[in-house]
Amino acid sequence: MKVYLVRHTSVDVAPGTCYGQTDVPLRASFQEEAEACKKALQDTGMRFSRIYTSPLSRCTHLAAYCGFPEAERDERLKEMNMGEWEMQRFEEITDPRIQEWYDDYLRVRTTGGESFMDVLARVSDFFDHLDRTSGPALVFAHGGVLVAAQVYAGKVKLEDAMKALPPYGGMVEVDLPLPRLHPLMLAGTGSDVGKSVLAAALCRIFLQDGYHPAPFKAQNMALNSYATPEGLEIGRAQAVQAEAAGVPCHTDMNPLLLKPTSDQTAQVVLSGKPIGNRSAYEYFRTEGREELRREVNQAFDRLSARYNPVVMEGAGSISEINLKDTDLVNLPMARHAHADVILVADIDRGGVFASAYGSVALQTPEDRKRIKGIIVNKFRGDLRLFESGVKMMEEICGIPVLGVIPYYHDIYIEEEDSVELSLKQRKVVQGKVNVAVVLLRHLSNFTDFNMLEHDERVNLYYTNNVDDLMKADIILLPGSKSTIDDLYELRRNGVAQAILQARRNGATVMGICGGYQMMGQRIADPDGVEGSISQMPGLGLLPTETAIEGEKVTRQVRFAFLSSEEPTCTGYEIHMGRTSAVEGETLTPLVRLENGETDGCVADRKCAGSYIHGILDNPEVIEWLLAPYAEKLDQPQLDYAAFKEEQYNKLADHVRKHLNMPLLYQILTQND
């Protein structure tokens, strides 16, 4: 289907003015320019079945002049939001971030506004939901929208986007749709083979290539979770993959989440809401599985109707044949989705031939046919040394090897599991702010500390060693899936006493979620939500007390930090407890939420806590935390949003370089 897009005529603003979504006036030459647009549309000879326009007057006026006063107005067709820079002369903008935007306007957002990737995401959403069943469509919009449309349609590469900017009154033509790709499942020969990261890479690659991808994992097991815009809970990996795909995360991307509470039990989260704790035996027995299967299948169906393609992720190994009857996430899910399966094998752990061959051989004949390719992941050394290995693997498995992906050390993607935390433990470094994250047994949402970890001014390490804690400038108490149990362990192993002594010696102590609860006077669990311990004394650092409750709070939040007036910071809450002031005390809140509520507590400049995950992703909070150690701050502040975008693109470049993308596209479009 053809879509014609017309840019509005010249606007009456001073040269060099930054404008985007401001409703600016048109020049006196409007009629002459509009007449030329009208003639160009007539010359196409097209009878447009659907006409759309940006709601801004410079587009609606042109649509009306060309004979379409009833054109459907769509917010997604607005120009880029320039935020705080709107209607300022570029040369007069003093915001230091403008140079970052000049350097990478594609991914760096204007202050309070959008990046080009944001514009591309909403324009992609417009086209994905455009009715393509009859006739050509006509769109009146802005330069940025016309450029995004050409990127979406594959006419120009993302990095060359602005070279395709048409003049005022100019018109571009794009052909839709791109091929509808089959769903793709990344299945594994085992756990931790790199499925999640490869899924994020493919989400970004498909986005770069003009598609509108989304991630999906039917069932995930992880302590780290994330709150969707609707205030529901999904696995952190799918939130990261959605970010790489440039789309909002949704519970349909991870309809079933298991959050371990012990070695034998886990909290079951269905469609973003907890439905209770289950033992492994209870969960994996046959009874009730079909109901869960229907839920995850329906979630996939909804996702597949909205996105192209769906990048699916399996769980663990596909060769656990003892679990096949109750499997919801691997080959049975691929069968429901009619997905092409790519097997991911980890060569770094050894035995790659046996694991790949065995994984294929243990499948039924039907499922073996569904496995269309193999990716050998985490290769170390000279790739030429494995060229013969590729041929051998293809011969023994009868399946093409799509690529051998080298191990990398310079790309940082948020992890979901804490399996590598022990490897991150480092000692004190002179000349930097030393930040110790207390290594809890049930630590959750360690992604709260990613921004600090990559800040050049900071040396962040995870530890439960009392000597290392005593040497830290800042001690961070993280979230916990079992707060009382972890607090008991801190008292037993001497870490609690070390934290209190470090605090007396002048260290900063800050707690997040479960860590915030631990910092109070006491934690009560009268209903046994976490276990058999009904009450535990806290660390006594804050004048608070917490009651653990069965109802989980899950929501995304915007907030003003300390004395700030505007709620410019963001984060999310996931907790099962209410914290309040102890009798006779008054709390000084750390933040004020957009809805007027308050959160957290500040005892003094170096002692505070909050329920908000992601609070340390906000530069304003980071600068407040580090300010007492100004003598060590000789590096520039980290723009974490831009940093993450850079990492997604580096990951995509790395994987694209070593993956046979033409063959993958062939697999995803050909009919069996």
XYZ file of C-alpha atoms in Angstrom:
672
model
C 0.000 0.000 0.000
C 1.218 3.467 -0.879
C 1.216 6.296 1.619
C 1.830 9.885 0.526
C 3.095 12.298 3.163
C 3.086 16.076 2.705
C 5.103 18.477 4.833
C 3.415 21.705 5.921
C 4.287 25.008 4.247
C 6.732 27.648 5.544
C 6.268 28.952 9.074
C 6.556 32.515 10.295
C 9.326 32.175 12.877
C 12.703 33.841 13.054
C 15.573 31.933 11.434
C 17.486 29.761 13.899
C 14.495 29.285 16.205
C 14.030 25.908 17.875
C 10.431 24.824 17.465
C 8.622 21.516 17.372
C 5.190 21.105 18.911
C 4.558 24.822 19.382
C 1.602 25.851 17.190
C 3.496 28.471 15.190
C 1.856 30.678 12.502
C 2.284 30.272 8.750
C 3.980 32.728 6.433
C 2.067 35.117 4.204
C 3.091 32.951 1.248
C 0.846 30.120 2.499
C -1.696 30.274 -0.327
C 0.938 30.167 -3.049
C 2.778 27.259 -1.408
C -0.441 25.396 -0.604
C -1.617 25.709 -4.199
C 1.570 23.968 -5.341
C 0.934 21.160 -2.828
C -2.631 20.765 -4.039
C -1.504 20.474 -7.662
C 1.189 17.920 -6.763
C -1.426 15.750 -5.062
C -3.737 16.013 -8.058
C -0.870 15.015 -10.337
C -0.496 11.698 -8.505
C -3.864 10.633 -9.867
C -4.624 8.900 -6.564
C -7.984 8.646 -4.862
C -7.071 8.595 -1.198
C -9.199 6.324 0.965
C -7.919 7.667 4.276
C -6.525 11.083 5.129
C -4.704 11.954 8.338
C -3.134 15.100 9.712
C -1.116 16.327 12.640
C -3.406 18.312 14.959
C -1.115 21.358 14.743
C -2.672 24.176 12.712
C 0.139 24.429 10.153
C -0.888 20.937 8.991
C -4.665 21.166 9.412
C -4.742 24.413 7.381
C -2.865 22.751 4.529
C -5.131 19.692 4.633
C -8.211 21.891 4.446
C -6.802 23.958 1.547
C -6.068 20.768 -0.388
C -9.701 19.701 -0.019
C -9.563 17.562 3.123
C -11.024 19.618 5.987
C -12.262 16.424 7.690
C -8.834 14.768 7.775
C -8.449 12.625 10.886
C -6.216 14.302 13.448
C -3.662 12.054 15.118
C -1.361 13.069 17.988
C 1.288 10.609 16.813
C 1.873 12.790 13.744
C 3.101 15.808 15.722
C 6.595 17.187 15.231
C 9.389 16.326 17.675
C 8.812 17.754 21.143
C 11.735 20.127 21.747
C 10.903 20.383 25.455
C 12.427 23.301 27.317
C 14.140 24.524 24.174
C 10.889 25.311 22.337
C 10.877 28.777 20.722
C 14.396 29.649 21.836
C 17.068 30.689 19.391
C 19.501 27.796 19.070
C 22.423 30.126 19.615
C 20.856 31.375 22.862
C 20.156 27.966 24.419
C 22.452 27.651 27.447
C 21.495 24.091 28.388
C 24.790 22.102 28.302
C 22.894 19.066 26.995
C 22.348 20.708 23.640
C 25.826 19.691 22.487
C 25.016 16.073 23.328
C 21.845 16.446 21.259
C 23.788 17.956 18.367
C 26.184 15.000 18.539
C 23.440 12.363 18.660
C 19.989 13.801 18.014
C 18.796 10.324 17.082
C 19.006 9.004 20.629
C 19.557 11.942 22.968
C 16.344 13.583 24.122
C 15.925 17.322 24.225
C 15.588 18.464 27.820
C 12.000 17.707 28.765
C 11.263 16.559 25.224
C 11.997 13.827 22.727
C 14.751 12.249 20.692
C 14.308 11.219 17.087
C 13.952 7.618 18.320
C 10.913 8.732 20.324
C 9.387 10.273 17.203
C 10.172 7.116 15.250
C 8.462 4.986 17.896
C 5.163 6.870 17.729
C 5.230 7.182 13.938
C 5.903 3.432 13.760
C 2.938 2.879 16.045
C 0.772 4.967 13.695
C 1.781 2.935 10.649
C 1.513 -0.411 12.433
C -2.125 0.323 13.236
C -2.934 1.884 9.872
C -5.703 0.064 7.997
C -4.014 -1.265 4.878
C -6.929 -3.199 3.432
C -7.933 -0.672 0.764
C -6.441 2.122 -1.290
C -3.650 4.638 -0.661
C -3.492 6.945 2.352
C -2.533 10.606 2.654
C -0.798 12.215 5.635
C -0.192 15.922 6.340
C 2.590 16.245 8.882
C 5.999 17.667 9.775
C 9.560 17.217 8.611
C 10.478 14.905 11.470
C 7.436 12.721 10.833
C 8.184 12.467 7.105
C 11.758 11.463 7.888
C 10.573 8.865 10.427
C 8.127 7.460 7.873
C 10.954 6.897 5.415
C 13.043 5.145 8.075
C 10.065 2.979 9.017
C 9.502 2.016 5.375
C 13.173 1.162 4.882
C 13.762 3.930 2.340
C 16.606 5.442 4.347
C 18.884 4.147 7.084
C 18.432 5.463 10.575
C 21.860 7.093 10.650
C 21.064 8.938 7.385
C 17.608 10.014 8.520
C 17.907 13.798 8.308
C 19.394 13.601 4.829
C 15.869 12.658 3.741
C 14.247 15.811 5.156
C 11.944 17.270 2.469
C 11.472 21.037 2.005
C 8.403 22.902 3.223
C 5.483 21.758 1.102
C 7.480 18.733 -0.068
C 5.987 15.280 -0.521
C 7.353 11.773 -0.031
C 5.914 8.410 -0.993
C 6.422 5.209 0.968
C 5.300 1.682 0.276
C 3.764 -0.391 3.063
C 3.900 -2.919 4.487
C 7.268 -4.303 5.160
C 7.142 -8.098 5.023
C 5.302 -9.652 7.895
C 7.994 -11.636 9.710
C 7.356 -14.916 11.454
C 7.686 -14.848 15.230
C 11.225 -15.758 16.251
C 12.116 -17.819 19.323
C 15.594 -17.889 20.831
C 15.789 -21.257 22.588
C 18.765 -22.405 24.629
C 20.954 -25.416 25.147
C 20.985 -24.382 28.806
C 20.537 -21.503 31.224
C 22.679 -18.363 30.968
C 23.702 -19.020 27.354
C 22.847 -15.434 26.383
C 19.263 -15.701 25.145
C 18.076 -12.539 26.895
C 20.878 -10.356 25.571
C 20.540 -11.747 22.045
C 16.805 -11.058 22.195
C 17.557 -7.448 23.137
C 20.060 -7.237 20.283
C 17.552 -8.548 17.743
C 14.866 -6.200 19.043
C 17.195 -3.259 18.399
C 18.311 -4.625 14.997
C 14.722 -5.032 13.837
C 13.961 -1.514 15.092
C 16.948 -0.127 13.200
C 15.752 -1.917 10.072
C 12.375 -0.209 10.269
C 10.307 -2.935 11.887
C 8.170 -2.601 15.000
C 9.379 -5.489 17.203
C 8.431 -6.540 20.706
C 9.848 -9.141 23.116
C 7.987 -12.070 24.650
C 8.820 -14.658 27.284
C 5.901 -16.781 28.406
C 7.411 -17.658 31.781
C 10.354 -16.042 33.495
C 12.021 -16.774 36.821
C 13.890 -13.838 38.324
C 14.176 -11.706 41.431
C 14.573 -8.566 39.357
C 11.285 -7.215 38.080
C 9.947 -3.987 36.642
C 6.689 -2.028 36.816
C 4.867 -1.410 33.538
C 3.193 1.948 32.790
C -0.051 0.318 33.987
C 1.513 -0.442 37.368
C 1.888 -4.184 36.791
C 4.930 -6.424 37.188
C 7.092 -8.172 34.579
C 10.596 -9.597 34.433
C 13.378 -7.075 34.114
C 14.793 -8.763 31.004
C 11.606 -8.138 29.048
C 11.568 -4.499 30.182
C 15.136 -4.142 28.874
C 14.218 -5.876 25.612
C 11.200 -3.592 25.200
C 13.464 -0.592 25.723
C 15.794 -1.949 23.048
C 12.771 -2.392 20.774
C 11.678 1.186 21.402
C 8.252 0.222 22.771
C 6.582 0.504 26.190
C 6.784 -2.649 28.265
C 3.562 -4.575 28.917
C 2.545 -7.647 30.894
C 1.781 -9.462 27.631
C 5.550 -9.520 27.081
C 5.985 -11.661 30.214
C 2.605 -12.964 31.361
C 4.014 -15.406 33.918
C 6.754 -14.370 36.364
C 8.179 -16.554 39.131
C 9.993 -14.711 41.932
C 11.871 -17.158 44.201
C 11.254 -16.721 47.913
C 13.393 -19.719 48.897
C 15.134 -22.683 47.300
C 11.803 -24.510 47.088
C 9.112 -21.842 46.647
C 8.369 -18.838 44.477
C 5.789 -16.103 44.252
C 3.718 -16.551 41.088
C 2.885 -13.337 39.224
C 0.256 -13.767 36.499
C -0.478 -10.925 34.079
C 1.413 -8.574 36.362
C -0.350 -9.469 39.624
C 0.749 -11.934 42.347
C -1.571 -14.926 42.753
C 0.258 -16.587 45.652
C 3.314 -18.645 46.527
C 3.870 -22.117 45.079
C 6.385 -24.845 45.732
C 8.204 -26.207 42.701
C 6.218 -29.443 42.966
C 2.893 -27.619 43.152
C 3.748 -25.365 40.257
C 5.008 -27.993 37.831
C 2.349 -30.615 38.423
C -0.106 -31.202 35.583
C -3.209 -29.930 37.391
C -3.947 -26.327 36.474
C -1.275 -26.090 33.784
C -3.728 -25.792 30.916
C -5.275 -22.701 32.473
C -1.839 -21.095 32.674
C -1.108 -22.236 29.122
C -4.247 -20.475 27.888
C -3.190 -17.282 29.660
C 0.289 -17.179 28.130
C -0.999 -18.166 24.686
C -3.564 -15.381 24.752
C -0.905 -12.894 25.836
C 1.225 -13.879 22.859
C -1.729 -13.607 20.487
C -2.443 -10.058 21.639
C 1.207 -9.104 21.259
C 1.513 -10.680 17.826
C -1.471 -8.679 16.602
C 0.312 -5.420 17.455
C 3.972 -5.981 16.641
C 6.152 -7.264 13.812
C 8.085 -9.340 14.631
C 7.677 -10.805 18.104
C 11.095 -11.822 19.441
C 10.430 -14.723 21.783
C 12.763 -16.094 24.428
C 12.729 -19.611 25.786
C 13.764 -20.571 29.308
C 16.709 -22.683 30.395
C 17.323 -25.724 28.224
C 14.912 -27.128 25.650
C 16.173 -30.652 26.366
C 14.612 -31.112 29.824
C 12.406 -33.898 28.520
C 11.058 -34.728 31.990
C 9.266 -31.341 31.994
C 7.893 -31.445 28.454
C 4.329 -32.242 29.482
C 4.114 -29.102 31.624
C 6.397 -26.838 29.570
C 4.798 -23.461 28.842
C 7.736 -21.513 27.519
C 9.889 -23.454 25.049
C 8.858 -25.616 22.075
C 5.164 -25.895 23.041
C 5.017 -22.091 23.002
C 6.844 -22.008 19.665
C 4.280 -24.413 18.230
C 1.414 -22.194 19.337
C 3.108 -19.111 17.884
C 4.161 -20.853 14.650
C 7.589 -19.445 15.453
C 10.903 -20.143 13.804
C 13.271 -21.386 16.520
C 16.932 -20.391 16.687
C 18.991 -22.501 19.093
C 21.549 -20.575 21.174
C 24.594 -22.581 22.289
C 27.234 -21.261 24.706
C 30.721 -22.225 23.545
C 32.375 -20.514 26.517
C 31.286 -23.210 28.961
C 32.549 -26.052 26.733
C 30.777 -29.005 25.149
C 29.080 -26.896 22.517
C 28.775 -29.713 19.963
C 27.245 -32.138 22.436
C 24.858 -29.554 23.852
C 23.688 -28.394 20.416
C 23.371 -31.879 18.940
C 21.704 -33.275 22.056
C 19.246 -30.388 22.227
C 18.179 -31.037 18.635
C 18.174 -34.840 18.867
C 15.950 -34.932 21.960
C 13.123 -33.079 20.202
C 10.218 -34.733 18.438
C 10.456 -34.835 14.624
C 7.895 -32.014 14.441
C 9.867 -29.786 16.807
C 13.197 -30.568 15.130
C 11.777 -29.151 11.888
C 10.909 -25.955 13.724
C 14.566 -25.312 14.681
C 15.785 -23.290 11.682
C 19.201 -22.124 12.828
C 21.918 -22.198 15.480
C 23.800 -19.300 17.056
C 27.100 -20.117 18.757
C 27.452 -17.522 21.486
C 30.273 -16.188 23.713
C 33.205 -17.244 21.525
C 36.649 -16.213 22.771
C 39.643 -15.972 20.466
C 40.186 -15.928 16.705
C 36.937 -16.716 14.872
C 38.884 -18.335 12.051
C 39.736 -21.178 14.402
C 36.073 -22.183 14.510
C 35.346 -22.089 10.774
C 35.696 -25.863 10.553
C 33.602 -26.152 13.705
C 30.738 -24.351 11.989
C 30.764 -26.887 9.163
C 30.922 -29.782 11.614
C 27.986 -28.460 13.626
C 25.900 -27.970 10.501
C 26.700 -31.522 9.409
C 25.875 -33.259 12.679
C 22.783 -31.155 13.442
C 21.505 -30.710 9.900
C 20.756 -27.059 10.675
C 22.559 -23.927 9.431
C 24.730 -21.950 11.839
C 23.563 -18.340 11.547
C 26.563 -16.895 13.322
C 29.304 -17.153 15.905
C 29.013 -14.231 18.315
C 32.258 -13.208 20.054
C 32.380 -12.611 23.775
C 32.389 -8.895 24.569
C 33.683 -6.838 27.474
C 32.848 -3.256 26.498
C 29.063 -3.417 26.096
C 26.878 -2.975 29.165
C 23.324 -4.288 29.082
C 21.301 -4.500 32.282
C 21.386 -8.024 33.649
C 18.390 -9.811 35.102
C 20.031 -12.419 37.280
C 22.556 -11.822 40.050
C 24.716 -14.763 38.957
C 27.590 -12.394 38.110
C 27.418 -10.159 41.173
C 30.185 -12.001 42.986
C 32.448 -11.304 40.017
C 31.730 -7.588 40.391
C 33.082 -7.415 43.917
C 35.941 -4.946 44.004
C 37.939 -3.289 46.712
C 38.266 0.349 47.679
C 39.807 2.618 45.037
C 41.599 5.809 45.967
C 40.428 9.032 44.312
C 36.871 7.828 43.698
C 33.689 7.744 45.742
C 33.589 4.187 47.065
C 30.048 2.828 47.103
C 29.354 -0.535 48.740
C 26.126 -2.359 47.918
C 25.319 -4.829 50.675
C 25.263 -8.285 49.083
C 22.032 -9.747 50.469
C 21.107 -13.407 50.089
C 17.780 -12.476 48.475
C 18.932 -9.289 46.767
C 16.485 -8.055 44.127
C 16.517 -5.267 41.553
C 20.280 -4.794 41.584
C 19.742 -2.839 38.365
C 19.014 0.063 40.737
C 22.776 0.585 40.864
C 23.676 0.373 37.173
C 23.956 4.125 36.683
C 26.312 4.433 39.648
C 28.294 1.430 38.461
C 29.064 3.137 35.153
C 29.705 6.597 36.621
C 33.426 7.354 36.203
C 33.455 9.160 39.547
C 32.344 6.083 41.452
C 33.860 2.757 42.451
C 30.884 0.522 43.174
C 31.250 -2.962 44.608
C 28.984 -5.627 46.102
C 30.078 -7.063 49.427
C 29.006 -8.567 52.727
C 32.533 -8.294 54.111
C 32.508 -6.077 57.199
C 35.970 -4.634 56.520
C 35.011 -3.582 52.978
C 31.814 -1.998 54.268
C 33.717 -0.007 56.874
C 35.942 1.486 54.159
C 33.067 2.679 51.955
C 32.043 6.313 51.605
C 28.466 5.283 50.817
C 26.630 2.094 51.817
C 23.539 1.145 49.830
C 21.021 -1.330 51.210
C 19.241 -2.846 48.202
C 15.825 -4.401 47.751
C 15.160 -7.900 49.006
C 12.640 -10.598 48.152
C 12.780 -11.746 51.782
C 13.464 -8.659 53.865
C 13.127 -10.118 57.354
C 15.247 -13.152 56.512
C 17.979 -10.939 55.042
C 17.834 -8.591 58.036
C 18.240 -11.582 60.356
C 21.273 -12.706 58.342
C 22.823 -9.204 58.518
C 22.571 -9.325 62.297
C 23.955 -12.857 62.438
C 27.029 -12.228 60.256
C 27.996 -8.869 61.776
C 27.128 -6.781 58.716
C 24.407 -4.877 60.601
C 26.909 -3.794 63.246
C 29.396 -2.788 60.545
C 26.791 -0.607 58.834
C 25.966 1.145 62.099
C 29.639 1.710 62.889
C 30.308 3.053 59.393
C 27.380 5.418 59.839
C 28.829 6.665 63.147
C 32.152 7.173 61.369
C 30.534 9.472 58.790
C 29.527 7.173 55.927
C 26.321 7.762 53.995
C 23.694 5.017 54.310
C 20.777 4.815 51.894
C 18.183 2.075 51.529
C 15.894 1.213 48.636
C 12.656 -0.753 49.079
C 13.552 -3.679 51.365
C 16.726 -1.850 52.354
C 14.604 1.156 53.335
C 12.436 -1.096 55.493
C 15.537 -2.503 57.225
C 16.725 0.991 58.159
C 13.701 1.621 60.393
C 13.033 0.720 64.014
C 11.164 -2.528 63.339
C 9.563 -4.715 60.675
C 6.381 -6.631 61.487
C 4.895 -9.496 59.486
C 1.755 -10.401 61.445
C 0.197 -12.424 58.614
C 3.321 -14.442 57.831
C 3.604 -13.103 54.289
C 7.369 -13.650 54.256
C 7.613 -16.533 56.697
C 7.382 -17.564 60.330
C 9.172 -14.570 61.925
C 6.454 -12.122 62.969
C 8.699 -9.206 63.963
C 12.341 -8.172 63.665
C 14.124 -5.091 65.058
C 15.436 -2.827 62.311
C 18.778 -1.063 62.135
C 17.326 1.965 63.914
C 18.689 4.489 61.433
C 15.304 5.987 60.529
C 12.264 6.825 62.721
C 10.070 4.399 60.785
C 8.326 1.076 61.196
C 7.091 -1.291 58.507
C 4.199 -3.724 58.341
C 4.498 -6.417 55.659
C 1.161 -6.810 53.854
C -0.179 -9.326 51.369
C -1.234 -6.715 48.817
C 1.586 -5.726 46.483
C 2.123 -2.105 45.426
C 3.266 -1.963 41.796
C 3.384 1.299 39.868
C 5.524 3.680 37.882
C 5.977 7.096 39.493
C 7.112 10.613 38.719
C 8.394 12.628 41.648
C 10.042 15.802 42.854
C 13.205 15.115 44.845
C 13.604 16.802 48.251
C 12.867 20.520 47.819
C 12.477 20.465 44.037
C 9.262 22.013 42.763
C 8.671 19.953 39.618
C 8.226 16.139 39.429
C 10.994 15.613 36.882
C 12.333 12.339 38.300
C 11.004 8.869 37.498
C 11.080 5.397 39.017
C 8.819 2.529 40.011
C 7.568 0.764 43.123
C 7.263 -2.985 43.713
C 6.787 -3.886 47.377
C 4.545 -5.650 49.865
C 4.748 -3.400 52.894
C 3.673 -0.067 54.347
C 6.171 2.156 56.145
C 5.152 4.915 58.527
C 6.564 7.046 61.326
C 6.940 5.446 64.726
C 4.710 6.900 67.406
C 5.779 10.377 68.439
C 7.991 10.957 65.397
C 7.490 13.023 62.242
C 9.002 11.941 58.939
C 10.858 14.220 56.569
C 10.011 12.714 53.163
C 12.682 12.144 50.554
C 10.396 12.711 47.571
C 6.992 14.111 46.658
C 5.071 12.085 44.086
C 3.208 13.662 41.200
C -0.115 12.629 42.770
C 0.686 14.528 45.974
C 1.783 11.532 48.055
C 5.181 11.426 49.727
C 7.720 8.624 49.910
C 10.808 7.804 51.870
C 12.484 9.380 54.826
C 15.520 11.604 55.401
C 17.158 11.466 58.817
C 19.942 13.828 57.774
C 22.184 14.637 54.811
C 23.796 11.204 54.918
C 20.937 8.923 55.935
C 17.832 8.288 53.841
C 15.602 5.635 52.338
C 12.909 5.226 49.691
C 10.614 2.602 48.189
C 11.352 3.817 44.668
C 13.364 1.516 42.433
C 15.255 3.411 39.768
C 15.618 6.438 42.041
C 19.359 6.321 41.378
C 18.772 6.526 37.623
C 17.971 10.220 38.088
C 20.951 12.602 37.796
C 19.462 14.940 40.400
C 19.477 12.177 43.009
C 22.952 10.971 42.051
C 24.396 14.464 42.425
C 22.781 14.821 45.848
C 24.186 11.461 46.936
C 27.714 12.247 45.767
C 27.834 15.922 46.783
C 29.404 15.336 50.248
C 32.417 13.834 48.467
C 33.006 16.753 46.110
C 36.779 16.514 46.426
C 36.627 13.196 44.526
C 34.290 14.373 41.760
C 36.586 15.321 38.890
C 34.695 13.426 36.136
C 31.602 14.657 34.226
C 28.117 13.554 35.214
C 26.804 10.454 33.423
C 23.750 10.796 31.143
C 22.385 7.329 31.833
C 19.558 7.408 29.267
C 21.998 8.303 26.498
C 24.451 5.729 27.845
C 21.846 2.949 27.623
C 20.887 3.919 24.081
C 24.540 3.828 23.097
C 24.901 0.349 24.598
C 21.849 -1.022 22.776
C 23.249 0.250 19.500
C 26.709 -1.133 20.244
C 25.140 -4.489 21.046
C 23.119 -4.444 17.831
C 26.216 -3.552 15.812
C 28.195 -6.339 17.475
C 25.557 -9.001 16.822
C 24.700 -7.773 13.316
C 28.383 -7.953 12.347
C 28.572 -11.650 13.220
C 25.052 -12.818 12.346
C 23.877 -13.770 8.859
C 20.971 -11.319 8.793
C 20.009 -11.971 5.128
C 19.613 -15.656 5.949
C 17.671 -14.848 9.107
C 15.294 -12.597 7.150
C 14.901 -15.360 4.583
C 13.972 -17.817 7.333
C 11.497 -15.357 8.852
C 9.679 -14.711 5.567
C 9.677 -18.005 3.699
C 6.775 -20.438 3.895
C 7.532 -24.032 4.806
